[in-house]
CSV table of C-alpha atoms in Angstrom, one decimal:
chain,number,residue,atom,x,y,z
A,1357,MET,CA,15.5,26.4,-40.1
A,1358,ASN,CA,14.1,24.8,-37.3
A,1359,ALA,CA,12.0,22.3,-39.2
A,1360,PRO,CA,14.6,19.5,-38.4
A,1361,ASP,CA,14.6,19.9,-34.9
A,1362,ASP,CA,10.6,20.2,-34.7
A,1363,LEU,CA,10.4,17.0,-36.8
A,1364,GLN,CA,13.0,15.2,-34.5
A,1365,ALA,CA,11.1,16.3,-31.4
A,1366,GLU,CA,7.7,15.3,-32.9
A,1367,SER,CA,9.4,12.1,-34.0
A,1368,SER,CA,10.7,11.5,-30.3
A,1369,LEU,CA,7.3,12.3,-28.6
A,1370,ILE,CA,5.5,9.9,-31.0
A,1371,GLU,CA,8.0,7.2,-30.0
A,1372,HIS,CA,7.4,7.7,-26.1
A,1373,LEU,CA,3.6,7.6,-26.6
A,1374,ILE,CA,3.9,4.3,-28.6
A,1375,GLU,CA,6.1,3.0,-25.7
A,1376,LEU,CA,3.7,4.3,-23.3
A,1377,ARG,CA,0.8,2.6,-24.8
A,1378,ALA,CA,2.7,-0.8,-25.1
A,1379,ARG,CA,3.6,-0.6,-21.4
A,1380,LEU,CA,0.1,0.1,-20.5
A,1381,VAL,CA,-1.3,-2.7,-22.5
A,1382,ARG,CA,1.2,-5.0,-21.0
A,1383,ALA,CA,0.3,-3.8,-17.4
A,1384,LEU,CA,-3.5,-4.4,-18.1
A,1385,LEU,CA,-2.8,-7.7,-19.8
A,1386,GLY,CA,-0.9,-8.7,-16.8
A,1387,LEU,CA,-3.6,-7.8,-14.5
A,1388,GLY,CA,-6.2,-9.4,-16.5
A,1389,VAL,CA,-4.3,-12.6,-16.4
A,1390,VAL,CA,-3.9,-12.6,-12.7
A,1391,LEU,CA,-7.6,-11.7,-12.4
A,1392,LEU,CA,-8.6,-14.8,-14.5
A,1393,CYS,CA,-6.6,-17.1,-12.5
A,1394,LEU,CA,-8.2,-15.9,-9.2
A,1395,LEU,CA,-11.9,-15.9,-10.5
A,1396,PRO,CA,-12.4,-19.7,-9.9
A,1397,PHE,CA,-11.3,-19.0,-6.1
A,1398,THR,CA,-13.5,-16.1,-5.4
A,1399,ARG,CA,-15.6,-17.6,-2.6
A,1400,GLN,CA,-12.4,-19.0,-1.0
A,1401,ILE,CA,-10.8,-15.5,-1.1
A,1402,TYR,CA,-13.7,-13.8,0.6
A,1403,SER,CA,-13.9,-16.7,3.1
A,1404,TRP,CA,-10.1,-16.1,4.0
A,1405,LEU,CA,-10.8,-12.4,4.3
A,1406,ALA,CA,-13.9,-12.8,6.5
A,1407,ARG,CA,-12.1,-15.2,9.0
A,1408,PRO,CA,-10.7,-12.7,11.4
A,1409,LEU,CA,-14.3,-11.4,11.9
A,1410,VAL,CA,-16.0,-14.8,11.6
A,1411,SER,CA,-13.9,-16.4,14.1
A,1412,GLN,CA,-14.8,-13.8,16.8
A,1413,LEU,CA,-18.7,-14.3,16.1
A,1414,PRO,CA,-20.9,-16.6,18.1
A,1415,ALA,CA,-21.0,-20.1,16.8
A,1416,GLY,CA,-23.1,-20.6,13.6
A,1417,GLN,CA,-23.5,-16.8,12.9
A,1418,THR,CA,-22.1,-15.3,9.7
A,1419,MET,CA,-22.3,-12.2,7.6
A,1420,ILE,CA,-25.1,-11.0,5.7
A,1421,ALA,CA,-25.9,-9.1,2.4
A,1422,MET,CA,-28.2,-6.2,2.8
A,1423,ASN,CA,-29.1,-6.2,-1.0
A,1424,PRO,CA,-29.5,-9.3,-3.3
A,1425,ALA,CA,-26.5,-8.4,-5.4
A,1426,GLY,CA,-24.3,-7.8,-2.4
A,1427,ALA,CA,-23.3,-11.6,-2.1
A,1428,PHE,CA,-22.0,-11.4,-5.6
A,1429,PHE,CA,-20.5,-8.2,-6.1
A,1430,ALA,CA,-18.5,-8.3,-2.7
A,1431,PRO,CA,-16.5,-11.2,-3.5
A,1432,MET,CA,-16.1,-10.1,-7.0
A,1433,LYS,CA,-14.8,-6.7,-5.8
A,1434,LEU,CA,-12.5,-8.4,-3.5
A,1435,THR,CA,-11.0,-10.6,-6.2
A,1436,LEU,CA,-10.3,-7.7,-8.3
A,1437,PHE,CA,-8.4,-5.8,-5.4
A,1438,VAL,CA,-6.4,-9.2,-4.7
A,1439,ALA,CA,-5.4,-9.2,-8.4
A,1440,LEU,CA,-4.3,-5.7,-8.2
A,1441,PHE,CA,-2.5,-6.4,-4.9
A,1442,ILE,CA,-0.6,-9.5,-6.6
A,1443,ALA,CA,0.1,-7.8,-9.8
A,1444,VAL,CA,1.7,-4.5,-8.4
A,1445,PRO,CA,5.2,-5.8,-9.0
A,1446,TRP,CA,4.4,-6.2,-12.6
A,1447,LEU,CA,2.7,-3.0,-12.8
A,1448,LEU,CA,5.6,-1.1,-11.2
A,1449,TYR,CA,8.1,-3.1,-13.5
A,1450,GLN,CA,6.2,-1.7,-16.6
A,1451,ALA,CA,6.2,1.8,-15.2
A,1452,TRP,CA,10.1,1.5,-14.3
A,1453,ALA,CA,10.8,0.1,-17.7
A,1454,PHE,CA,9.4,3.3,-19.2
A,1455,VAL,CA,11.0,5.8,-17.1
A,1456,ALA,CA,14.4,4.0,-16.7
A,1457,PRO,CA,15.9,5.2,-19.9
A,1458,GLY,CA,15.7,8.8,-19.0
A,1459,LEU,CA,17.4,8.3,-15.7
A,1460,TYR,CA,20.9,8.7,-14.8
A,1461,GLN,CA,23.1,5.8,-13.5
A,1462,ARG,CA,23.3,7.1,-10.0
A,1463,GLU,CA,19.5,7.7,-10.1
A,1464,LYS,CA,18.7,4.2,-11.1
A,1465,ARG,CA,20.9,2.7,-8.4
A,1466,LEU,CA,18.9,4.7,-5.9
A,1467,ALA,CA,15.7,4.2,-7.3
A,1468,LEU,CA,15.5,0.7,-7.8
A,1469,PRO,CA,16.2,-0.2,-4.2
A,1470,LEU,CA,13.6,2.4,-3.0
A,1471,LEU,CA,11.0,0.9,-5.2
A,1472,ALA,CA,11.5,-2.5,-4.0
A,1473,SER,CA,11.5,-1.4,-0.5
A,1474,ALA,CA,8.2,0.5,-1.1
A,1475,VAL,CA,6.7,-2.7,-2.4
A,1476,ALA,CA,7.9,-4.8,0.4
A,1477,LEU,CA,6.8,-2.4,3.1
A,1478,PHE,CA,3.4,-2.1,1.6
A,1479,TYR,CA,3.1,-5.9,1.6
A,1480,THR,CA,4.4,-6.1,5.1
A,1481,GLY,CA,1.9,-3.2,6.4
A,1482,CYS,CA,-1.1,-5.3,4.8
A,1483,ALA,CA,0.1,-8.8,6.4
A,1484,PHE,CA,0.5,-6.9,9.7
A,1485,ALA,CA,-3.1,-5.7,9.4
A,1486,TYR,CA,-4.5,-9.1,8.6
A,1487,PHE,CA,-2.6,-11.4,11.0
A,1488,LEU,CA,-2.4,-9.2,13.9
A,1489,VAL,CA,-4.6,-5.9,13.7
A,1490,LEU,CA,-7.8,-7.2,12.5
A,1491,PRO,CA,-8.2,-10.3,15.0
A,1492,ALA,CA,-7.2,-7.9,17.9
A,1493,VAL,CA,-9.8,-5.2,16.6
A,1494,PHE,CA,-12.6,-7.5,16.1
A,1495,HIS,CA,-12.0,-9.3,19.4
A,1496,PHE,CA,-11.9,-5.8,21.1
A,1497,LEU,CA,-15.2,-4.8,19.5
A,1498,THR,CA,-17.0,-8.2,20.1
A,1499,THR,CA,-15.8,-8.3,23.7
A,1500,PHE,CA,-17.6,-5.0,24.5
A,1501,THR,CA,-20.6,-5.6,22.4
A,1502,PRO,CA,-23.8,-6.0,24.8
A,1503,ASP,CA,-25.5,-9.3,24.6
A,1504,VAL,CA,-28.8,-7.6,23.4
A,1505,ILE,CA,-27.1,-6.6,20.2
A,1506,ALA,CA,-26.5,-9.2,17.6
A,1507,LEU,CA,-23.7,-8.7,15.3
A,1508,THR,CA,-24.7,-9.3,11.8
A,1509,PRO,CA,-22.1,-7.5,9.7
A,1510,ASP,CA,-22.9,-6.7,6.0
A,1511,ALA,CA,-20.5,-8.3,3.4
A,1512,ASN,CA,-19.9,-5.1,1.4
A,1513,ALA,CA,-19.6,-3.0,4.5
A,1514,TYR,CA,-17.0,-5.5,6.1
A,1515,LEU,CA,-15.0,-5.5,2.7
A,1516,ASP,CA,-14.9,-1.7,2.5
A,1517,PHE,CA,-13.8,-1.6,6.3
A,1518,VAL,CA,-11.0,-4.2,5.7
A,1519,LEU,CA,-9.7,-2.4,2.6
A,1520,VAL,CA,-9.5,0.9,4.4
A,1521,ILE,CA,-7.4,-0.8,7.0
A,1522,PHE,CA,-5.2,-2.7,4.7
A,1523,PHE,CA,-4.7,0.8,2.7
A,1524,ALA,CA,-4.0,2.6,6.0
A,1525,PHE,CA,-1.4,0.1,7.2
A,1526,GLY,CA,0.1,-0.4,3.8
A,1527,THR,CA,0.7,3.3,3.1
A,1528,SER,CA,1.8,4.0,6.9
A,1529,PHE,CA,4.5,1.4,6.5
A,1530,GLU,CA,6.0,3.4,3.6
A,1531,LEU,CA,7.2,6.1,6.2
A,1532,PRO,CA,11.0,5.1,6.0
A,1533,VAL,CA,10.9,5.4,2.2
A,1534,ALA,CA,9.3,8.6,2.3
A,1535,LEU,CA,11.8,9.9,4.9
A,1536,VAL,CA,14.7,8.7,2.6
A,1537,ILE,CA,13.1,10.4,-0.4
A,1538,MET,CA,12.9,13.6,1.5
A,1539,ALA,CA,16.5,13.4,2.8
A,1540,LEU,CA,17.7,12.9,-0.9
A,1541,LEU,CA,15.7,15.8,-2.1
A,1542,GLY,CA,17.3,17.9,0.3
A,1543,TRP,CA,14.0,18.9,2.0
A,1544,VAL,CA,15.2,17.6,5.5
A,1545,THR,CA,18.5,16.1,6.9
A,1546,PRO,CA,18.8,13.1,9.2
A,1547,ASP,CA,19.7,15.5,12.1
A,1548,GLN,CA,16.6,17.4,11.5
A,1549,LEU,CA,14.4,14.1,11.6
A,1550,ARG,CA,16.2,13.2,14.8
A,1551,GLN,CA,15.6,16.7,16.3
A,1552,GLY,CA,11.9,16.7,15.2
A,1553,ARG,CA,11.2,13.2,16.7
A,1554,GLY,CA,8.8,14.6,19.3
A,1555,TYR,CA,6.7,16.4,16.8
A,1556,ALA,CA,6.7,13.4,14.6
A,1557,ILE,CA,5.4,11.1,17.3
A,1558,VAL,CA,2.7,13.5,18.0
A,1559,GLY,CA,1.9,13.8,14.2
A,1560,ILE,CA,1.9,10.0,14.0
A,1561,PHE,CA,-0.7,9.5,16.8
A,1562,VAL,CA,-2.9,12.0,15.1
A,1563,ILE,CA,-2.5,10.2,11.5
A,1564,ALA,CA,-3.3,6.8,13.5
A,1565,ALA,CA,-6.4,8.3,15.0
A,1566,VAL,CA,-7.5,9.7,11.6
A,1567,LEU,CA,-6.7,6.5,9.5
A,1568,THR,CA,-8.1,3.9,11.9
A,1569,PRO,CA,-11.6,3.1,13.2
A,1570,PRO,CA,-12.4,4.9,16.5
A,1571,ASP,CA,-10.8,2.2,18.9
A,1572,VAL,CA,-7.7,2.3,20.8
A,1573,VAL,CA,-6.4,-1.0,19.7
A,1574,SER,CA,-6.1,-0.2,16.1
A,1575,GLN,CA,-4.8,3.2,16.7
A,1576,LEU,CA,-2.0,1.9,18.9
A,1577,MET,CA,-1.1,-0.9,16.6
A,1578,LEU,CA,-0.8,1.5,13.8
A,1579,ALA,CA,1.1,4.2,15.8
A,1580,ILE,CA,3.5,2.2,17.6
A,1581,PRO,CA,5.0,0.6,14.3
A,1582,MET,CA,5.0,3.9,12.6
A,1583,CYS,CA,7.2,5.3,15.5
A,1584,ILE,CA,9.5,2.3,15.0
A,1585,LEU,CA,9.5,2.9,11.1
A,1586,TYR,CA,10.4,6.6,11.7
A,1587,GLU,CA,13.5,5.5,13.6
A,1588,LEU,CA,14.4,3.2,10.8
A,1589,GLY,CA,13.8,6.0,8.3
A,1590,ILE,CA,16.3,8.1,10.2
A,1591,ILE,CA,18.8,5.4,10.1
A,1592,ALA,CA,18.4,4.7,6.4
A,1593,ALA,CA,18.6,8.4,5.5
A,1594,ARG,CA,21.9,8.7,7.4
A,1595,ALA,CA,23.2,5.7,5.3
A,1596,VAL,CA,22.0,6.9,2.1
A,1597,VAL,CA,22.4,10.7,2.1
A,1598,PRO,CA,25.9,11.1,2.6
A,1599,LYS,CA,26.6,8.6,-0.5
A,1600,ALA,CA,24.1,10.5,-2.8
A,1601,GLN,CA,25.2,14.1,-1.7
A,1602,PRO,CA,28.8,13.8,-0.6
A,1603,GLN,CA,30.2,16.9,1.0
A,1604,SER,CA,32.9,19.1,-0.8
């Protein structure tokens, strides 16, 4: 008696799996195209990333590779990360195209701006880290390094360090989006966010101390923007929640 329903459910599952596979293939193809376009510029990309540190080193001094393959794999790994960074909008579009048909119209109106804001804030956090944080951190570190110690940073270690900084600032700048989502889900209210501001500031400084290198400069340069973003998150939550959850 339930055979037609079972067949319909199985057919629907197969269609969803086929759609998922198609979206994954398109996402990987897009990432591959971006990577192929960037491969000829691998050396320039790494030189661009190394500029905040190299500009603080003594004249004529550069980075080193601790193993023979390091000079090759570090730039290649960076190029892959840059390709992924550039392809994020395309990858998210494929994910959105897969889940959007199952969302209500109201959910689509809320989800799309949140998704776009999350991408923009992540890019903003990475740009903030590159143009402001890294030069300040390396200036601080090189200033207080004794003259008897020669700074010869390893290419792979530097790449790992910078990627951690980018990830820390990129994800931390997502704070307003996270607060809006929590408010939309009913976990917190804008008034509770405002009343818990003091605890939030303490938590922000703890997070900054954990995510950043053990220097005051990078910790402050992460904590202060996060405090500002927390306030922006409260404002955004107040603007969105009443529209999404009108009071009867």
